[in-house]
CSV table of C-alpha atoms in Angstrom, one decimal:
chain,number,residue,atom,x,y,z
A,1,MET,CA,111.9,132.4,105.6
A,2,ILE,CA,113.0,128.8,105.8
A,3,THR,CA,112.7,126.9,102.6
A,4,ALA,CA,112.6,123.1,102.0
A,5,ARG,CA,116.2,123.3,100.9
A,6,ASP,CA,117.3,124.5,104.3
A,7,MET,CA,115.7,121.6,106.1
A,8,THR,CA,117.0,118.1,106.7
A,9,ALA,CA,115.1,115.0,105.7
A,10,ALA,CA,114.1,114.4,109.3
A,11,GLU,CA,112.8,117.9,109.7
A,12,LEU,CA,110.8,117.6,106.5
A,13,ALA,CA,109.3,114.3,107.6
A,14,ALA,CA,108.4,115.9,111.0
A,15,LEU,CA,106.8,118.8,109.2
A,16,LEU,CA,104.7,116.6,106.9
A,17,HIS,CA,103.7,114.4,109.9
A,18,PHE,CA,102.6,117.6,111.7
A,19,HIS,CA,100.3,118.6,108.8
A,20,ALA,CA,98.9,115.1,108.6
A,21,GLU,CA,98.1,115.1,112.3
A,22,ALA,CA,96.3,118.4,111.8
A,23,GLY,CA,94.1,116.8,109.1
A,24,VAL,CA,95.8,118.5,106.1
A,25,GLU,CA,95.3,116.4,103.0
A,26,TRP,CA,95.9,118.7,100.1
A,27,LEU,CA,98.2,121.5,99.2
A,28,VAL,CA,96.7,124.8,98.0
A,29,GLU,CA,98.6,124.3,94.7
A,30,ASP,CA,100.4,121.4,93.4
A,31,ALA,CA,103.0,123.5,91.5
A,32,PRO,CA,105.0,126.4,93.1
A,33,ALA,CA,104.3,129.9,92.0
A,34,ASP,CA,106.7,132.9,92.3
A,35,ARG,CA,104.4,135.5,93.8
A,36,PHE,CA,107.1,138.1,94.0
A,37,ALA,CA,107.8,137.9,90.2
A,38,GLU,CA,104.1,138.1,89.5
A,39,PHE,CA,103.7,141.2,91.7
A,40,ALA,CA,106.7,142.9,90.1
A,41,ALA,CA,105.4,142.2,86.6
A,42,GLU,CA,101.9,143.6,87.5
A,43,LYS,CA,103.5,146.7,89.1
A,44,GLN,CA,105.7,147.3,86.0
A,45,ALA,CA,102.6,146.9,83.7
A,46,ARG,CA,100.7,149.5,85.7
A,47,GLU,CA,103.6,152.0,85.6
A,48,ARG,CA,104.2,151.9,81.8
A,49,PRO,CA,100.9,153.4,80.7
A,50,ALA,CA,101.5,156.3,83.1
A,51,ALA,CA,105.0,156.9,81.8
A,52,ALA,CA,103.7,156.9,78.2
A,53,THR,CA,101.0,159.6,79.0
A,54,THR,CA,103.6,161.8,80.6
A,55,THR,CA,105.9,161.7,77.5
A,56,THR,CA,103.0,162.6,75.2
A,57,ALA,CA,101.9,165.6,77.3
A,58,GLY,CA,105.5,166.9,77.5
A,59,SER,CA,106.4,166.7,73.8
A,60,GLY,CA,103.3,168.4,72.4
A,61,SER,CA,102.6,166.6,69.1
A,62,ALA,CA,104.9,163.7,69.8
A,63,THR,CA,103.2,160.4,70.3
A,64,ALA,CA,104.8,157.8,72.6
A,65,PRO,CA,105.1,154.4,71.0
A,66,GLU,CA,102.5,151.9,72.2
A,67,ARG,CA,103.9,149.4,74.5
A,68,ARG,CA,102.4,146.0,75.0
A,69,ARG,CA,101.4,145.1,78.5
A,70,PRO,CA,103.6,142.2,79.6
A,71,GLU,CA,101.8,139.1,80.6
A,72,ALA,CA,102.1,137.8,84.1
A,73,PRO,CA,104.0,134.5,84.2
A,74,GLN,CA,101.6,131.5,84.1
A,75,PRO,CA,101.9,128.8,86.7
A,76,ALA,CA,102.9,125.4,85.6
A,77,PRO,CA,100.1,123.0,84.8
A,78,ARG,CA,98.9,121.0,87.7
A,79,PRO,CA,99.5,117.3,87.6
A,80,VAL,CA,96.4,115.1,87.6
A,81,ALA,CA,95.6,113.8,91.1
A,82,THR,CA,96.2,110.1,91.6
A,83,VAL,CA,94.4,109.8,94.9
A,84,ALA,CA,91.7,107.1,94.7
A,85,VAL,CA,88.2,108.4,95.6
A,86,PRO,CA,85.7,105.9,97.1
A,87,ASP,CA,83.2,104.7,94.6
A,88,GLU,CA,81.4,101.5,93.7
A,89,HIS,CA,84.3,100.3,91.6
A,90,ALA,CA,86.6,100.5,94.6
A,91,VAL,CA,84.1,98.5,96.7
A,92,THR,CA,84.1,95.8,94.1
A,93,GLU,CA,87.9,95.7,94.0
A,94,ALA,CA,88.0,95.5,97.8
A,95,ARG,CA,85.5,92.6,97.8
A,96,PHE,CA,87.5,90.7,95.2
A,97,ALA,CA,90.8,91.3,97.1
A,98,ALA,CA,89.2,90.1,100.4
A,99,GLU,CA,87.5,87.0,98.9
A,100,SER,CA,90.7,86.0,97.2
A,101,ALA,CA,92.6,85.8,100.5
A,102,ARG,CA,92.6,82.3,102.0
A,103,THR,CA,94.4,83.1,105.2
A,104,LEU,CA,94.7,86.1,107.5
A,105,ASP,CA,98.3,86.6,106.4
A,106,GLU,CA,97.1,86.7,102.7
A,107,LEU,CA,94.4,89.1,103.8
A,108,ARG,CA,96.9,91.4,105.5
A,109,THR,CA,99.0,91.5,102.3
A,110,ALA,CA,95.9,92.3,100.3
A,111,VAL,CA,94.9,95.2,102.6
A,112,GLU,CA,98.4,96.6,102.6
A,113,ALA,CA,98.5,96.5,98.8
A,114,PHE,CA,95.0,97.9,98.3
A,115,GLY,CA,95.0,101.5,96.9
A,116,GLY,CA,91.3,102.1,96.4
A,117,CYS,CA,90.6,104.0,99.6
A,118,ASN,CA,91.7,107.6,100.0
A,119,LEU,CA,92.2,107.2,103.8
A,120,LYS,CA,95.4,105.3,103.0
A,121,THR,CA,97.0,108.3,101.4
A,122,SER,CA,97.1,110.3,104.7
A,123,ALA,CA,97.7,107.4,107.1
A,124,ARG,CA,101.2,106.4,108.2
A,125,SER,CA,100.3,102.7,109.0
A,126,THR,CA,97.9,100.0,107.9
A,127,VAL,CA,96.5,98.6,111.1
A,128,PHE,CA,95.5,94.9,110.8
A,129,ALA,CA,94.3,92.2,113.2
A,130,ALA,CA,96.8,91.0,115.8
A,131,GLY,CA,96.8,88.4,118.4
A,132,ASP,CA,95.7,84.7,118.4
A,133,PRO,CA,93.3,83.9,115.5
A,134,ALA,CA,92.7,80.4,117.0
A,135,SER,CA,91.4,81.8,120.3
A,136,GLY,CA,87.8,81.9,119.2
A,137,VAL,CA,87.5,85.5,120.7
A,138,MET,CA,87.6,88.6,118.6
A,139,VAL,CA,87.5,92.3,119.8
A,140,ILE,CA,86.8,95.0,117.2
A,141,GLY,CA,87.2,98.7,117.5
A,142,PRO,CA,86.3,101.5,115.1
A,143,MET,CA,89.3,103.0,113.4
A,144,PRO,CA,93.0,103.7,114.3
A,145,SER,CA,93.8,106.6,116.6
A,146,GLY,CA,96.8,108.8,116.3
A,147,ASP,CA,98.7,106.5,118.7
A,148,ASP,CA,97.6,103.5,116.7
A,149,ASP,CA,98.8,105.1,113.4
A,150,ARG,CA,102.2,105.9,114.9
A,151,GLU,CA,102.7,102.5,116.5
A,152,GLY,CA,101.0,100.5,113.6
A,153,ALA,CA,98.9,98.5,116.1
A,154,ALA,CA,95.3,98.8,117.3
A,155,PHE,CA,94.6,100.3,120.7
A,156,SER,CA,97.9,101.9,121.6
A,157,GLY,CA,98.2,104.7,124.1
A,158,LYS,CA,95.9,105.4,127.0
A,159,ALA,CA,92.8,103.8,125.4
A,160,GLY,CA,94.9,100.7,124.8
A,161,PHE,CA,96.1,100.6,128.3
A,162,LEU,CA,92.6,100.8,129.6
A,163,LEU,CA,91.5,98.0,127.2
A,164,ASP,CA,94.2,95.8,128.6
A,165,ARG,CA,92.8,96.3,132.1
A,166,MET,CA,89.3,95.6,130.9
A,167,LEU,CA,90.3,92.4,129.2
A,168,GLY,CA,92.5,91.4,132.2
A,169,ALA,CA,89.4,91.8,134.5
A,170,ILE,CA,87.7,88.9,132.6
A,171,GLY,CA,90.8,86.7,132.3
A,172,LEU,CA,91.8,87.8,128.7
A,173,SER,CA,94.6,89.7,127.1
A,174,ARG,CA,95.4,91.0,123.7
A,175,GLU,CA,97.8,88.1,123.2
A,176,THR,CA,95.0,85.6,123.8
A,177,ILE,CA,92.4,87.2,121.5
A,178,LEU,CA,92.2,88.6,118.0
A,179,LEU,CA,92.1,92.4,118.2
A,180,SER,CA,91.2,94.5,115.1
A,181,THR,CA,89.5,97.6,113.8
A,182,VAL,CA,86.8,98.1,111.3
A,183,ILE,CA,88.8,100.7,109.3
A,184,PRO,CA,92.5,99.8,108.8
A,185,TRP,CA,93.6,103.4,108.2
A,186,ARG,CA,93.3,106.4,110.5
A,187,PRO,CA,91.1,109.2,109.0
A,188,PRO,CA,92.7,112.6,108.9
A,189,GLY,CA,92.1,114.6,112.1
A,190,ASP,CA,90.4,111.5,113.6
A,191,ARG,CA,87.2,112.4,111.8
A,192,PRO,CA,84.5,109.7,111.4
A,193,PRO,CA,84.9,107.7,108.1
A,194,SER,CA,82.4,108.6,105.4
A,195,ALA,CA,79.8,106.1,104.3
A,196,PRO,CA,81.7,105.3,101.0
A,197,GLU,CA,84.9,104.8,103.0
A,198,ALA,CA,83.2,102.4,105.4
A,199,ALA,CA,81.7,100.5,102.5
A,200,ILE,CA,85.2,100.0,101.0
A,201,CYS,CA,86.6,98.7,104.2
A,202,ARG,CA,83.6,96.4,105.0
A,203,PRO,CA,84.8,93.4,102.9
A,204,PHE,CA,88.2,93.4,104.7
A,205,ILE,CA,86.8,93.3,108.3
A,206,GLU,CA,84.1,90.8,107.4
A,207,ARG,CA,86.7,88.6,105.8
A,208,GLN,CA,88.8,88.8,108.9
A,209,ILE,CA,85.8,87.5,110.9
A,210,GLU,CA,85.1,84.8,108.4
A,211,LEU,CA,88.6,83.5,108.4
A,212,ALA,CA,89.1,83.7,112.2
A,213,GLU,CA,85.7,82.0,112.9
A,214,PRO,CA,85.4,83.4,116.4
A,215,LYS,CA,82.8,82.0,118.9
A,216,ALA,CA,81.9,85.5,120.0
A,217,VAL,CA,82.8,89.1,119.1
A,218,LEU,CA,83.0,92.2,121.3
A,219,LEU,CA,82.3,95.5,119.5
A,220,LEU,CA,83.7,98.7,121.0
A,221,GLY,CA,82.1,102.1,120.5
A,222,ASN,CA,79.3,103.8,118.6
A,223,PHE,CA,80.8,103.5,115.1
A,224,THR,CA,81.5,99.8,115.4
A,225,ALA,CA,78.1,99.0,116.8
A,226,ARG,CA,76.3,100.9,114.1
A,227,PHE,CA,78.6,99.4,111.4
A,228,PHE,CA,77.6,95.8,112.3
A,229,PHE,CA,74.1,96.3,113.8
A,230,GLY,CA,72.8,99.0,111.6
A,231,GLY,CA,70.7,102.0,112.6
A,232,THR,CA,71.6,105.3,114.1
A,233,GLY,CA,71.3,104.5,117.8
A,234,THR,CA,74.0,105.4,120.3
A,235,ILE,CA,76.2,102.9,122.1
A,236,HIS,CA,73.9,103.3,125.2
A,237,THR,CA,71.0,101.9,123.2
A,238,LEU,CA,73.0,99.3,121.3
A,239,ARG,CA,75.1,97.9,124.1
A,240,GLY,CA,74.5,94.9,126.3
A,241,GLU,CA,72.3,93.0,123.8
A,242,TRP,CA,73.5,89.9,121.9
A,243,ARG,CA,72.9,90.0,118.2
A,244,GLU,CA,73.9,87.8,115.3
A,245,ILE,CA,76.2,89.2,112.6
A,246,ALA,CA,76.8,87.4,109.3
A,247,CYS,CA,80.2,87.7,107.6
A,248,GLY,CA,80.3,85.5,104.5
A,249,SER,CA,79.7,81.9,105.5
A,250,HIS,CA,80.2,82.6,109.2
A,251,THR,CA,77.6,83.9,111.6
A,252,VAL,CA,78.7,84.9,115.0
A,253,PRO,CA,77.0,86.3,118.2
A,254,ALA,CA,78.2,89.8,119.0
A,255,ILE,CA,77.7,92.2,121.9
A,256,ALA,CA,78.6,95.9,121.9
A,257,THR,CA,80.0,98.0,124.8
A,258,LEU,CA,81.6,101.4,125.3
A,259,HIS,CA,84.9,102.2,123.8
A,260,PRO,CA,87.8,102.7,126.2
A,261,GLN,CA,88.2,106.3,125.1
A,262,GLU,CA,84.6,107.0,126.1
A,263,LEU,CA,85.3,105.5,129.5
A,264,LEU,CA,88.3,107.8,129.9
A,265,THR,CA,86.1,110.8,129.3
A,266,ALA,CA,83.1,109.5,131.2
A,267,PRO,CA,84.3,107.2,134.1
A,268,ALA,CA,80.7,106.9,135.4
A,269,SER,CA,79.9,104.6,132.5
A,270,LYS,CA,82.4,102.0,133.6
A,271,ALA,CA,79.7,100.1,135.5
A,272,LEU,CA,77.8,99.6,132.2
A,273,ALA,CA,81.0,98.4,130.4
A,274,TRP,CA,81.7,96.0,133.3
A,275,ALA,CA,78.2,94.4,132.9
A,276,ASP,CA,78.9,93.9,129.2
A,277,LEU,CA,82.3,92.4,129.9
A,278,GLN,CA,80.8,89.9,132.3
A,279,ALA,CA,78.1,89.0,129.7
A,280,PHE,CA,80.9,88.5,127.2
A,281,ARG,CA,82.9,86.3,129.5
A,282,ALA,CA,79.8,84.2,130.4
A,283,ARG,CA,79.1,83.6,126.7
A,284,LEU,CA,82.7,82.3,126.2
A,285,GLY,CA,82.0,79.9,129.0
A,286,GLY,CA,84.1,80.5,132.1
């Protein structure tokens, strides 16, 4: 059996990353336990009463001395978990941190320093808005993917490559827009964020919109559309319709379309996305 002592730092890091990619967030026990020693102690305890009975029977009136059953070694006390669990207090802290930021750079620093969301504990990177804040154009996706988490940037990998082609088709690029995600940390195993986790992250993305003051926003995917528009509809019922979203003192028109990852798995939907992109380009004027 290979132990941690036999592994290099790089091998340990790779192993931890493998577990994080698989969605493992907690160890079974925080303190190591010597199961071999526990088993040996239990076996010895079971054998002693049998040996004492044999001695009594063989010596007639002799009585074997009573022996105390040894106690199995107790595991070390577990340390108190320090992982922040989403609650109303964390939402208040997130709102205060977001409102205190006067620029996007200050907001980035606030998000990176924020420790009130448990998603941050399993993520490798904090993914924040990138691009040109002065462009007046903002594109928002749901949460970082595994590729995004590794690269530290939104829309990496195949989905990002397709997004680049979608933007290029209407004369835009990720360098000429502001590209961001609703959730700055990748959820374990790419699961959907819980309602409390989304509530904690809401002040940060809304403050990004308020500070950037875009003329129009393009929302990508089911989660993003529901997050801003409300309801439980699918992207097919929420897409293609302009709606106003209010973020602090800034109100901006937004339209939703399919996420690039959805288009990779269902290419037939590209015609719908193309219609939404054309509507978005027309709203920008040109």
